[in-house]
mmCIF file of C-alpha atoms in Angstrom:
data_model
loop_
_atom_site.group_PDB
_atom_site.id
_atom_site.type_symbol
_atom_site.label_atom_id
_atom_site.label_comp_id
_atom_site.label_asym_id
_atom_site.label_seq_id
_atom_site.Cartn_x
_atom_site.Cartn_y
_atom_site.Cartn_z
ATOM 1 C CA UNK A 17 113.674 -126.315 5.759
ATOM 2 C CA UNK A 18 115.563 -126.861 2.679
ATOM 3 C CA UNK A 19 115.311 -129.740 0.793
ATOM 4 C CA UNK A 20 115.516 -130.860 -2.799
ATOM 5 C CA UNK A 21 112.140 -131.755 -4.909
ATOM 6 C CA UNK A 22 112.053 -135.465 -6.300
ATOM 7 C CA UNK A 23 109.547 -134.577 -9.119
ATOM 8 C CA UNK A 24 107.286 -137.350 -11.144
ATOM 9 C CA UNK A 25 109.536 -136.592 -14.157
ATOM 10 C CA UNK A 26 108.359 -132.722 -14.357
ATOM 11 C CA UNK A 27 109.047 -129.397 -12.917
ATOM 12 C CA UNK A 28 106.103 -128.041 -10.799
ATOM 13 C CA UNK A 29 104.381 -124.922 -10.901
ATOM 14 C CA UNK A 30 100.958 -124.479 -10.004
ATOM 15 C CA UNK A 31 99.058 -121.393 -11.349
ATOM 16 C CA UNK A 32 96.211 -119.663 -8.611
ATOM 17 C CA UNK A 33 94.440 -116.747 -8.510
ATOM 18 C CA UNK A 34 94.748 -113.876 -6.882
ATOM 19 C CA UNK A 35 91.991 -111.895 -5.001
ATOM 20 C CA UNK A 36 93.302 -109.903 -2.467
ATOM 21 C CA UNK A 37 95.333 -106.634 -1.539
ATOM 22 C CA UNK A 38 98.566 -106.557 0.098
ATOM 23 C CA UNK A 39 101.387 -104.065 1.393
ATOM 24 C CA UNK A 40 103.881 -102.893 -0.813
ATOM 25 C CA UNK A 41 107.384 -104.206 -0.322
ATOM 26 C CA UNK A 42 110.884 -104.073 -1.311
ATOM 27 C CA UNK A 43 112.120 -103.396 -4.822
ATOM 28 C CA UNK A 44 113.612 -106.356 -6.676
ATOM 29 C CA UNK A 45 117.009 -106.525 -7.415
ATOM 30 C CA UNK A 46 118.343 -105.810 -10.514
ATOM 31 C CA UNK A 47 117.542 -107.211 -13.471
ATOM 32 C CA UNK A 48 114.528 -108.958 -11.910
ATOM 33 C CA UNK A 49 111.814 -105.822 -12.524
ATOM 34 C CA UNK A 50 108.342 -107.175 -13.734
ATOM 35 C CA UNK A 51 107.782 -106.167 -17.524
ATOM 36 C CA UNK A 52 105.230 -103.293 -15.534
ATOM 37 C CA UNK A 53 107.620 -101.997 -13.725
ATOM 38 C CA UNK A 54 106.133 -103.220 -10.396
ATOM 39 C CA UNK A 55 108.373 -104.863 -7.516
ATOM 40 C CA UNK A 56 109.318 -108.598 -8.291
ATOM 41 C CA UNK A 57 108.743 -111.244 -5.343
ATOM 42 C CA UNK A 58 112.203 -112.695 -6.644
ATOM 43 C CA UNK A 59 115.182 -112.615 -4.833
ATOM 44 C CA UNK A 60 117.324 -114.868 -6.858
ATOM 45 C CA UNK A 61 120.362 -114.384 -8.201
ATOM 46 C CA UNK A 62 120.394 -114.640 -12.366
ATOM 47 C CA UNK A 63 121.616 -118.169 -12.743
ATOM 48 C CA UNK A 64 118.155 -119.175 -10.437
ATOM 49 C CA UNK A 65 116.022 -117.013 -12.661
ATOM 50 C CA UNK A 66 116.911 -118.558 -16.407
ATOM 51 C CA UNK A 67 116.229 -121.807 -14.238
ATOM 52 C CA UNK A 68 112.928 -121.071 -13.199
ATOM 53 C CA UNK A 69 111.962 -119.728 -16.257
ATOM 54 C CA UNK A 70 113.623 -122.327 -18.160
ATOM 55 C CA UNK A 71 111.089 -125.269 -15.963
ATOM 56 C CA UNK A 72 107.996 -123.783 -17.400
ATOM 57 C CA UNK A 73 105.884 -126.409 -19.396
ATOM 58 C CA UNK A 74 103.118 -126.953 -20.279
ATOM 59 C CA UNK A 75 101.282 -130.089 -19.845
ATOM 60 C CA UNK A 76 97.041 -129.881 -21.007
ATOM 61 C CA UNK A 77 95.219 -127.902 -22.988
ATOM 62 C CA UNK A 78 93.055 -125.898 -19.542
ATOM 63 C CA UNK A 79 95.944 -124.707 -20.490
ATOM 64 C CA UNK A 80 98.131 -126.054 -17.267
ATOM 65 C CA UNK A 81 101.439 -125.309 -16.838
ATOM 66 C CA UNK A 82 104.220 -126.578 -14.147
ATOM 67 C CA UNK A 83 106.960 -124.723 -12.824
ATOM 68 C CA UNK A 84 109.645 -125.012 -10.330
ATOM 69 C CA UNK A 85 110.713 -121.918 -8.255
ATOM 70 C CA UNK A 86 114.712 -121.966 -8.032
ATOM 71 C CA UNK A 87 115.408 -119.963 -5.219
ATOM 72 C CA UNK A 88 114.316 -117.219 -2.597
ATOM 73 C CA UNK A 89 111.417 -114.945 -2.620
ATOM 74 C CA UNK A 90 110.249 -112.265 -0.676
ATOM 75 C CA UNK A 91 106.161 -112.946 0.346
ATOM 76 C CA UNK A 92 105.511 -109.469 1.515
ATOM 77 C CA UNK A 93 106.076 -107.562 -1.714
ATOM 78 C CA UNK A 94 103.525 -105.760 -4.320
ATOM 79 C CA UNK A 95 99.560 -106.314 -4.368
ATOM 80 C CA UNK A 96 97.664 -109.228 -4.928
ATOM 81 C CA UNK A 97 95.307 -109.034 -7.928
ATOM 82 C CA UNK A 98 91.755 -108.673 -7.759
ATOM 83 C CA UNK A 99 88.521 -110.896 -9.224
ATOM 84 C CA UNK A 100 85.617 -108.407 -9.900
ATOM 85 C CA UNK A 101 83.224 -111.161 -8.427
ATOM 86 C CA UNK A 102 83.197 -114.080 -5.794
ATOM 87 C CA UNK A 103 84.435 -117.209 -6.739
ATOM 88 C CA UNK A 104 82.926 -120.609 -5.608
ATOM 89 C CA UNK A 105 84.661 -123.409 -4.811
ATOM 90 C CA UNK A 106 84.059 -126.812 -2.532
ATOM 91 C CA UNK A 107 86.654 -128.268 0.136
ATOM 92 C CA UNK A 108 86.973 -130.819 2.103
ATOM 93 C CA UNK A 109 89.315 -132.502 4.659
ATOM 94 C CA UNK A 110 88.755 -136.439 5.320
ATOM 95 C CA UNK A 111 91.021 -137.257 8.729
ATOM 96 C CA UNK A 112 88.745 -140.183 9.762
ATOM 97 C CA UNK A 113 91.619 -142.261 9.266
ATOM 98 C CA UNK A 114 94.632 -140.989 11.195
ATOM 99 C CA UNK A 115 96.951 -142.989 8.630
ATOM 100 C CA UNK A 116 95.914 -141.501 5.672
ATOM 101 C CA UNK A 117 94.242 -137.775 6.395
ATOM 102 C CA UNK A 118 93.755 -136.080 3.021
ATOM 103 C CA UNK A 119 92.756 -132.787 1.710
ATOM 104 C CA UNK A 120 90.678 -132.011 -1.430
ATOM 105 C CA UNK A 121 89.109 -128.929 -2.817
ATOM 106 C CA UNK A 122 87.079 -128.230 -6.823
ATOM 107 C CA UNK A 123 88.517 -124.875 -7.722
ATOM 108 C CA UNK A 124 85.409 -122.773 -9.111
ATOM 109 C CA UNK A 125 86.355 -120.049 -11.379
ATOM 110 C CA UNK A 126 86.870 -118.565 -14.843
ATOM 111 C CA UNK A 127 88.323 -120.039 -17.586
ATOM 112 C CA UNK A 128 92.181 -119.202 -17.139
ATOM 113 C CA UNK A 129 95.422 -120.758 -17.457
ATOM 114 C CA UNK A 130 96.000 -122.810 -13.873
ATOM 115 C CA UNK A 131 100.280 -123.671 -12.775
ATOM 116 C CA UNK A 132 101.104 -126.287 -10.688
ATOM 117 C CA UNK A 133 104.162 -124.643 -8.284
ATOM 118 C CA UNK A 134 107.189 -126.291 -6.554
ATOM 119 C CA UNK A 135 109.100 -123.862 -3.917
ATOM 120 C CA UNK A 136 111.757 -124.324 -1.625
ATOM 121 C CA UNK A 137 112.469 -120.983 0.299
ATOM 122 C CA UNK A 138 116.014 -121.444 1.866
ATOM 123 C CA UNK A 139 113.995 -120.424 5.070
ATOM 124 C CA UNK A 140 110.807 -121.867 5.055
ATOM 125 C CA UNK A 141 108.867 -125.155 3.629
ATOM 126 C CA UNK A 142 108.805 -126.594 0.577
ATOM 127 C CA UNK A 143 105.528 -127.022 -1.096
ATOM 128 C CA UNK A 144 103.439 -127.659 -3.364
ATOM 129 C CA UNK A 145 100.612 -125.191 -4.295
ATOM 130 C CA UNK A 146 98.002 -124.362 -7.181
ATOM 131 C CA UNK A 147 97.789 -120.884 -9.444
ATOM 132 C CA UNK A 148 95.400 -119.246 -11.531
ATOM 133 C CA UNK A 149 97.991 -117.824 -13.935
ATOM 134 C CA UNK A 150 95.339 -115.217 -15.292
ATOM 135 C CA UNK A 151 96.618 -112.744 -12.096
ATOM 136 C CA UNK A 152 100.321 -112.786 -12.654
ATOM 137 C CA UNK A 153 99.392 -110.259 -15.727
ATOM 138 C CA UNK A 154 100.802 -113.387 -18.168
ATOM 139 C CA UNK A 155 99.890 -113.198 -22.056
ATOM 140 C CA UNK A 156 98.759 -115.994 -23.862
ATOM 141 C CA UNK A 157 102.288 -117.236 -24.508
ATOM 142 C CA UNK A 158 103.749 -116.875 -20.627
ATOM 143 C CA UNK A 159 107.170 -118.484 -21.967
ATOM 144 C CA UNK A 160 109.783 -116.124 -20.445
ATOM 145 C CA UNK A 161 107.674 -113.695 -19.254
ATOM 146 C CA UNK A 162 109.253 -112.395 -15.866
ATOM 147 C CA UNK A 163 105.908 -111.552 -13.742
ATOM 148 C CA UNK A 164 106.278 -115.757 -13.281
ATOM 149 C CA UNK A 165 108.329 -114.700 -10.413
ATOM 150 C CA UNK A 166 105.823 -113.831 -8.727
ATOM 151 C CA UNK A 167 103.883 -117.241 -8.760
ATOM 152 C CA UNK A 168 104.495 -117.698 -5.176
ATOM 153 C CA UNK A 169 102.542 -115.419 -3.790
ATOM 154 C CA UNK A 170 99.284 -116.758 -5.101
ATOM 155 C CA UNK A 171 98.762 -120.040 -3.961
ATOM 156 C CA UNK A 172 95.082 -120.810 -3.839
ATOM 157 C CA UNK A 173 95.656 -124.022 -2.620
ATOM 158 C CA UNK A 174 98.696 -126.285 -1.145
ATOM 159 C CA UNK A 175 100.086 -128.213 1.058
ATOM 160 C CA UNK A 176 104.180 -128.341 2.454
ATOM 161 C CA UNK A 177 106.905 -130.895 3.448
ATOM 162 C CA UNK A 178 105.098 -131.244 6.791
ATOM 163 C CA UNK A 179 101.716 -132.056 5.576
ATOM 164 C CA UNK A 180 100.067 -128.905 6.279
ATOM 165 C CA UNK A 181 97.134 -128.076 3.893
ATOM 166 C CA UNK A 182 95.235 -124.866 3.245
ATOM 167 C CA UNK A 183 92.454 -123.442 0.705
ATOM 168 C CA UNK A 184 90.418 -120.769 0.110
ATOM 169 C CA UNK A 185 86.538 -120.398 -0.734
ATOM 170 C CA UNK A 186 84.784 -117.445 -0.881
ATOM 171 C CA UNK A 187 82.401 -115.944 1.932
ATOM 172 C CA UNK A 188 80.576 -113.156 1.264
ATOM 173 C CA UNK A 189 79.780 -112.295 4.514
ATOM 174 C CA UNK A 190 83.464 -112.081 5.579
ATOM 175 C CA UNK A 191 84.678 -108.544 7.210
ATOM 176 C CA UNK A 192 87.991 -108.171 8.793
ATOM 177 C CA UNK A 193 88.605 -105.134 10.662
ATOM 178 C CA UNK A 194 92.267 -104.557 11.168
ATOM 179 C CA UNK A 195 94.086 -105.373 14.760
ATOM 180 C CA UNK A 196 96.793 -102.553 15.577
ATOM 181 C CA UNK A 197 100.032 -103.613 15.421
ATOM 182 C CA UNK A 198 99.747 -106.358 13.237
ATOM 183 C CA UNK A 199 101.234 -106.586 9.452
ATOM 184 C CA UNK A 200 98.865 -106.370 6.505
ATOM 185 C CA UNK A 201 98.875 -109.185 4.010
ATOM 186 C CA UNK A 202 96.419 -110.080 0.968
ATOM 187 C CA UNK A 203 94.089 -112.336 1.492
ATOM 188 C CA UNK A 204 95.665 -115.149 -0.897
ATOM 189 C CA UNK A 205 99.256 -114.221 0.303
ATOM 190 C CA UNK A 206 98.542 -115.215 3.827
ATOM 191 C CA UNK A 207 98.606 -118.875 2.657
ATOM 192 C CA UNK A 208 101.961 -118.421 0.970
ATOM 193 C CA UNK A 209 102.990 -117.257 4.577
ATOM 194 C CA UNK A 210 101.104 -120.400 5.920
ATOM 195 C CA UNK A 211 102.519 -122.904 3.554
ATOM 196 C CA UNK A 212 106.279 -121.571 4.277
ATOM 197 C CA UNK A 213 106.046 -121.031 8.278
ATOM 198 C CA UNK A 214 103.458 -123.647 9.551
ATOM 199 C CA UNK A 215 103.815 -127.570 10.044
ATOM 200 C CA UNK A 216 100.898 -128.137 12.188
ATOM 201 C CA UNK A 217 96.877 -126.426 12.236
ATOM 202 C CA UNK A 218 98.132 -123.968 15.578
ATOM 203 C CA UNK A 219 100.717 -123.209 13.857
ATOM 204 C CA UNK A 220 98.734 -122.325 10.601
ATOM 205 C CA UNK A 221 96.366 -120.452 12.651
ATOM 206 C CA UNK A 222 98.861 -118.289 15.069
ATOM 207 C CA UNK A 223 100.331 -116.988 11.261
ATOM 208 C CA UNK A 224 96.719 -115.751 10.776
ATOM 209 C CA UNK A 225 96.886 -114.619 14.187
ATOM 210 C CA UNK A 226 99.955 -112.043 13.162
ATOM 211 C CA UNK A 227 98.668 -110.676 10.071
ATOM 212 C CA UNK A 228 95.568 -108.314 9.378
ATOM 213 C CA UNK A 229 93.692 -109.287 5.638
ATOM 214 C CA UNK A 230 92.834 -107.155 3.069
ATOM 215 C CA UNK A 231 89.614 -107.799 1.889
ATOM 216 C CA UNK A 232 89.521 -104.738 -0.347
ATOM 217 C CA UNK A 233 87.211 -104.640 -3.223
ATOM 218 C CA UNK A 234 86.888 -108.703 -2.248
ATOM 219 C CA UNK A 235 85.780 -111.685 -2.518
ATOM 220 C CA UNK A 236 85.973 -111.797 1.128
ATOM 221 C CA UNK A 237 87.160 -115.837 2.267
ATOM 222 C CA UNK A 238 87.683 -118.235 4.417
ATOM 223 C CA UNK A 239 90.017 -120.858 4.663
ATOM 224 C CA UNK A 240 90.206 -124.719 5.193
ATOM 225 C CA UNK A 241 93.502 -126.297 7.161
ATOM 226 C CA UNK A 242 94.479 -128.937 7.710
ATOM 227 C CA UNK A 243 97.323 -131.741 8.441
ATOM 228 C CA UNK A 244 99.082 -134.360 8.995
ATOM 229 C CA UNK A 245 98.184 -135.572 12.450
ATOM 230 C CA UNK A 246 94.484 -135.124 11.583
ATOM 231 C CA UNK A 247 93.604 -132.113 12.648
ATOM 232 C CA UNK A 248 91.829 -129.645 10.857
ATOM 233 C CA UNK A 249 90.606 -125.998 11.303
ATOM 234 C CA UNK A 250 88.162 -123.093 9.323
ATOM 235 C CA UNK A 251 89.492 -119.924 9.850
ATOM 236 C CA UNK A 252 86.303 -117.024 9.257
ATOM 237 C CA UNK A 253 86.095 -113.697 9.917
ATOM 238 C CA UNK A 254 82.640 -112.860 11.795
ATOM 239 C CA UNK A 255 81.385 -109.727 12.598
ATOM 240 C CA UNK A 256 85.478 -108.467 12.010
ATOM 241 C CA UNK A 257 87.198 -110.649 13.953
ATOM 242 C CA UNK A 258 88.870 -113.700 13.257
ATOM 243 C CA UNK A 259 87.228 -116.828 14.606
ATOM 244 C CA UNK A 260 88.715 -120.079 14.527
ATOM 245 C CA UNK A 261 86.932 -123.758 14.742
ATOM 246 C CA UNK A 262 88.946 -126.628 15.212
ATOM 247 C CA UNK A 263 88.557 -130.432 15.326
ATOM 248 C CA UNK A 264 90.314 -133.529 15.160
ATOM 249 C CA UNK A 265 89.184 -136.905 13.732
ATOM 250 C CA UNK A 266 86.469 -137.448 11.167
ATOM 251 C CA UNK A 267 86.222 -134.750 8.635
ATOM 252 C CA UNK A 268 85.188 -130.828 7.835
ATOM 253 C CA UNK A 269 83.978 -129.240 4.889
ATOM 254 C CA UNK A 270 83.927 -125.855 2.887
ATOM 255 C CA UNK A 271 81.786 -124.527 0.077
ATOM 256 C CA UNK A 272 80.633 -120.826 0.472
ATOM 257 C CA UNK A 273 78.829 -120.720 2.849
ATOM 258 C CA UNK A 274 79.959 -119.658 7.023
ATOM 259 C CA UNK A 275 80.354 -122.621 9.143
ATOM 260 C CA UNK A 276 81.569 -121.160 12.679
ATOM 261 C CA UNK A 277 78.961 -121.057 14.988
ATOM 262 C CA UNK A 278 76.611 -122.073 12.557
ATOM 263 C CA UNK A 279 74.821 -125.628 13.279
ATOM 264 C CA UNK A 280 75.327 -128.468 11.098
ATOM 265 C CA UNK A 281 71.672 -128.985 9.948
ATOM 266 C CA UNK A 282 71.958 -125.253 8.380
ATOM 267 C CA UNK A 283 75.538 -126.054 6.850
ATOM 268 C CA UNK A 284 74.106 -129.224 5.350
ATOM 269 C CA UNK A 285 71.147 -126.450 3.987
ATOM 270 C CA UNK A 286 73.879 -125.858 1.041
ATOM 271 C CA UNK A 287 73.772 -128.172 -1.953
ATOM 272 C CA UNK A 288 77.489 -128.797 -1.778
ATOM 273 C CA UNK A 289 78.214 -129.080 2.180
ATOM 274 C CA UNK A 290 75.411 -130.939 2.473
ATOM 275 C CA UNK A 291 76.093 -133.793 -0.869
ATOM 276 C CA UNK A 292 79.991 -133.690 0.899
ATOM 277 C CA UNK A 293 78.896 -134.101 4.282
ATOM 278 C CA UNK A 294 76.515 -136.940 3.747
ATOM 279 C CA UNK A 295 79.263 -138.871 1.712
ATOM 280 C CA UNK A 296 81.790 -138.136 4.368
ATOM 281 C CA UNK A 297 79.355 -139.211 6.552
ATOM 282 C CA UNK A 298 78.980 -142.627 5.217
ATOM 283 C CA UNK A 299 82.455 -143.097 4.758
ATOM 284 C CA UNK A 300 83.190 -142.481 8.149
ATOM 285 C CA UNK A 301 85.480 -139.353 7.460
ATOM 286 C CA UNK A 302 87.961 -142.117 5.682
ATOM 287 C CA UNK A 303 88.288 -141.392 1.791
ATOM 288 C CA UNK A 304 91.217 -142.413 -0.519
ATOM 289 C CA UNK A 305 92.021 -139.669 -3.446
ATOM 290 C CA UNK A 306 89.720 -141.791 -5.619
ATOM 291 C CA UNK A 307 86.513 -142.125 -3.291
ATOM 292 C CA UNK A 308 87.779 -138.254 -3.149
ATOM 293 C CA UNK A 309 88.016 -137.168 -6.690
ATOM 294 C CA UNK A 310 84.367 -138.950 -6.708
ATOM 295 C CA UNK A 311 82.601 -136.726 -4.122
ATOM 296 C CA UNK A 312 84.529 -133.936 -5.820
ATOM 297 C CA UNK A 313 82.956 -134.661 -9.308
ATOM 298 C CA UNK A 314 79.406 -135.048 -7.341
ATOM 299 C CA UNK A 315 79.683 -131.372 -6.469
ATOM 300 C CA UNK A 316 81.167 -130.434 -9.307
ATOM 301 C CA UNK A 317 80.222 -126.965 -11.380
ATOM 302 C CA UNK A 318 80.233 -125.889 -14.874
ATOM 303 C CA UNK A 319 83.048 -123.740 -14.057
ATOM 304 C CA UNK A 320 84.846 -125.778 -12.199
ATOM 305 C CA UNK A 321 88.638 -125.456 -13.185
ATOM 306 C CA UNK A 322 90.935 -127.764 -11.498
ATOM 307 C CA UNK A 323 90.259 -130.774 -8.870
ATOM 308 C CA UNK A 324 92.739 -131.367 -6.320
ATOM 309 C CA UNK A 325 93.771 -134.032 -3.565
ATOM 310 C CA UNK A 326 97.123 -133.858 -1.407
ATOM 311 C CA UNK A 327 97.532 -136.933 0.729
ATOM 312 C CA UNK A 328 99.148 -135.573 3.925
ATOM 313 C CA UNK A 329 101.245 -137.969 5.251
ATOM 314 C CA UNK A 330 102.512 -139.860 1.996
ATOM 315 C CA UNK A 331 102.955 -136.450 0.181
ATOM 316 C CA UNK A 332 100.768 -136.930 -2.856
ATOM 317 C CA UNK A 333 99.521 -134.858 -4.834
ATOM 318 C CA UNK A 334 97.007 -135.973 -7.755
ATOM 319 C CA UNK A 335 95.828 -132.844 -10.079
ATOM 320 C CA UNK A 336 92.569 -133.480 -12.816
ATOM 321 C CA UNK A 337 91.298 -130.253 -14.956
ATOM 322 C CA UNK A 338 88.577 -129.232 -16.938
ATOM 323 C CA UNK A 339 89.903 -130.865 -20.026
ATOM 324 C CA UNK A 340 90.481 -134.125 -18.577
ATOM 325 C CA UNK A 341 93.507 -135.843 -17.281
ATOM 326 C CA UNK A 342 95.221 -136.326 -14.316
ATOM 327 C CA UNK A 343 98.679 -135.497 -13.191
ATOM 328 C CA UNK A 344 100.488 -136.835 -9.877
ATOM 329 C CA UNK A 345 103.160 -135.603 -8.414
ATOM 330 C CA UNK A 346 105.086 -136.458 -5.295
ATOM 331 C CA UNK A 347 106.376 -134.013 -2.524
ATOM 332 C CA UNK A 348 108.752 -135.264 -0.435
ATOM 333 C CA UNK A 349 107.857 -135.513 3.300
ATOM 334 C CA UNK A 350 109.897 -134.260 6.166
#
């Protein structure tokens, strides 16, 4: 659905990594060719690519930048990057209160650049979503630089107009074997797909349900959903097939360790399930983005990069970093 972003007084653009492989994909139109020659995601005309470009700023020293996408995009083209090692990372969904569900996640990760992203795809949802610039192949000065076209396609966390909510953690133990028939995505991409197609958790899920993942040279994930209703889902991949656990009310966690068909006294075995479970716990699966930001900083790592809520009914979105700070921004709701 189209609709037109009423920022907090700043452009967004929210910078993820990228750890998975994709299919290749159309060529980009002229005069929109990546500075390596690879296929641009970009399908805007030139006018929408000086404005993009032109939104860039940044905002903290992590460094963070913001950036709103002007335009279309095409989510199926080039390769997602690829982290030499596993990330961790801790989510959470708190739908206790069906008034105020909310989604949070600690991204775990090296020290790199991090954009906060505003789309609008003319035929799909607009969102909000979080990327770790270091994979879009920037330099140290990204002003300008053309391979920020691609930002879509690496959102490694986000949630849409409709208040549906995804993010990724890494699960070592993940294996997807590939289902004839089906398109291959990377395994960040798929939640670009997710953002722009799905308004509910089945609908989140039946995207999954269409695509095979490419786990090549990992980390193999899994993936947290939920939204604005109060349901929520973990999407794993056991033994090569995609398994799916849902539930509704209360709240579900995700750290890095499996959680489908795995009992909760083992989940809780983990340091960080177990310190956001027995928090959750006590607050009845009912936390505001403060009570949230403070179960985030209990499981909190050295590497921890960016903190995240998104308030899935209201549209919220409140943002803290490394080096201290916090930015909100407002996505409106349709």
């Amino acid at each position: 659905m189209r609709r037109t972003f009423l920022g907090a007084g700043v452009a967004l653009l929210l910078a993820v990594t990228a750890c998975s492989g994709a299919e290749s994909g159309p060529t980009a139109p002229p005069g929109v060719a990546t500075p390596t020659g690879t296929p641009s995601a970009s399908r805007q005309d030139p006018g929408q690519v000086e404005k993009t470009l032109a939104s860039l700023r940044k905002v903290n020293d992590l460094p963070l930048y913001e950036m709103t996408y002007v335009g279309a995009y095409d989510a199926t083209v080039g390769t997602d990057a690829r982290p030499a090692k596993a990330f961790g990372c801790s989510l959470f969904a708190a739908t206790g209160d069906p008034a105020r569900p909310l989604f949070a996640r600690n991204f775990d990760w090296d020290a790199n650049p991090a954009m906060v992203l505003r789309t609008d795809p003319p035929d799909g949802y607009a969102s909000i979503s979080v990327v770790d610039m270091s994979y879009l192949g920037v330099g140290p000065d990204p002003t300008g630089d053309r391979r920020l076209l691609n930002a879509p396609l690496l959102p490694f966390d986000g949630m849409n107009e409709r208040g549906l909510a995804i993010g990724l953690a890494a699960d070592d133990g993940a294996r997807a074997v590939p289902v004839p028939g089906r398109a291959t995505v990377g395994s960040v991409r798929i939640q670009r797909l997710v953002l722009d197609q799905a308004a509910t958790v089945d609908e989140a899920v039946a995207v999954f349900e269409r695509h095979n993942l490419d786990f090549t040279d990992g980390p193999p994930l899994h993936y947290l959903l939920a939204d604005a209703t109060g349901a929520s889902a973990v999407v794993e991949f056991v033994d090569g097939k995609m398994s799916v656990d849902k539930g509704r009310g209360g709240w579900r966690a995700l750290t890095n360790v499996p959680v489908v068909g795995v009992d909760e006294q083992r989940r809780r075995a983990d340091h960080r399930y177990g310190v956001i479970a027995a928090a959750l716990d006590r607050a009845g699966g009912a936390v505001d983005a403060p009570a949230a930001f403070e179960i985030l900083n209990d499981v909190r790592q050295s590497h921890t990069r960016w903190s995240v809520t998104y308030a899935l009914r209201s549209g919220e979105v409140r943002l803290t970093t490394a080096t201290g700070g916090e930015r909100r921004y407002q996505l409106p709701m349709s």
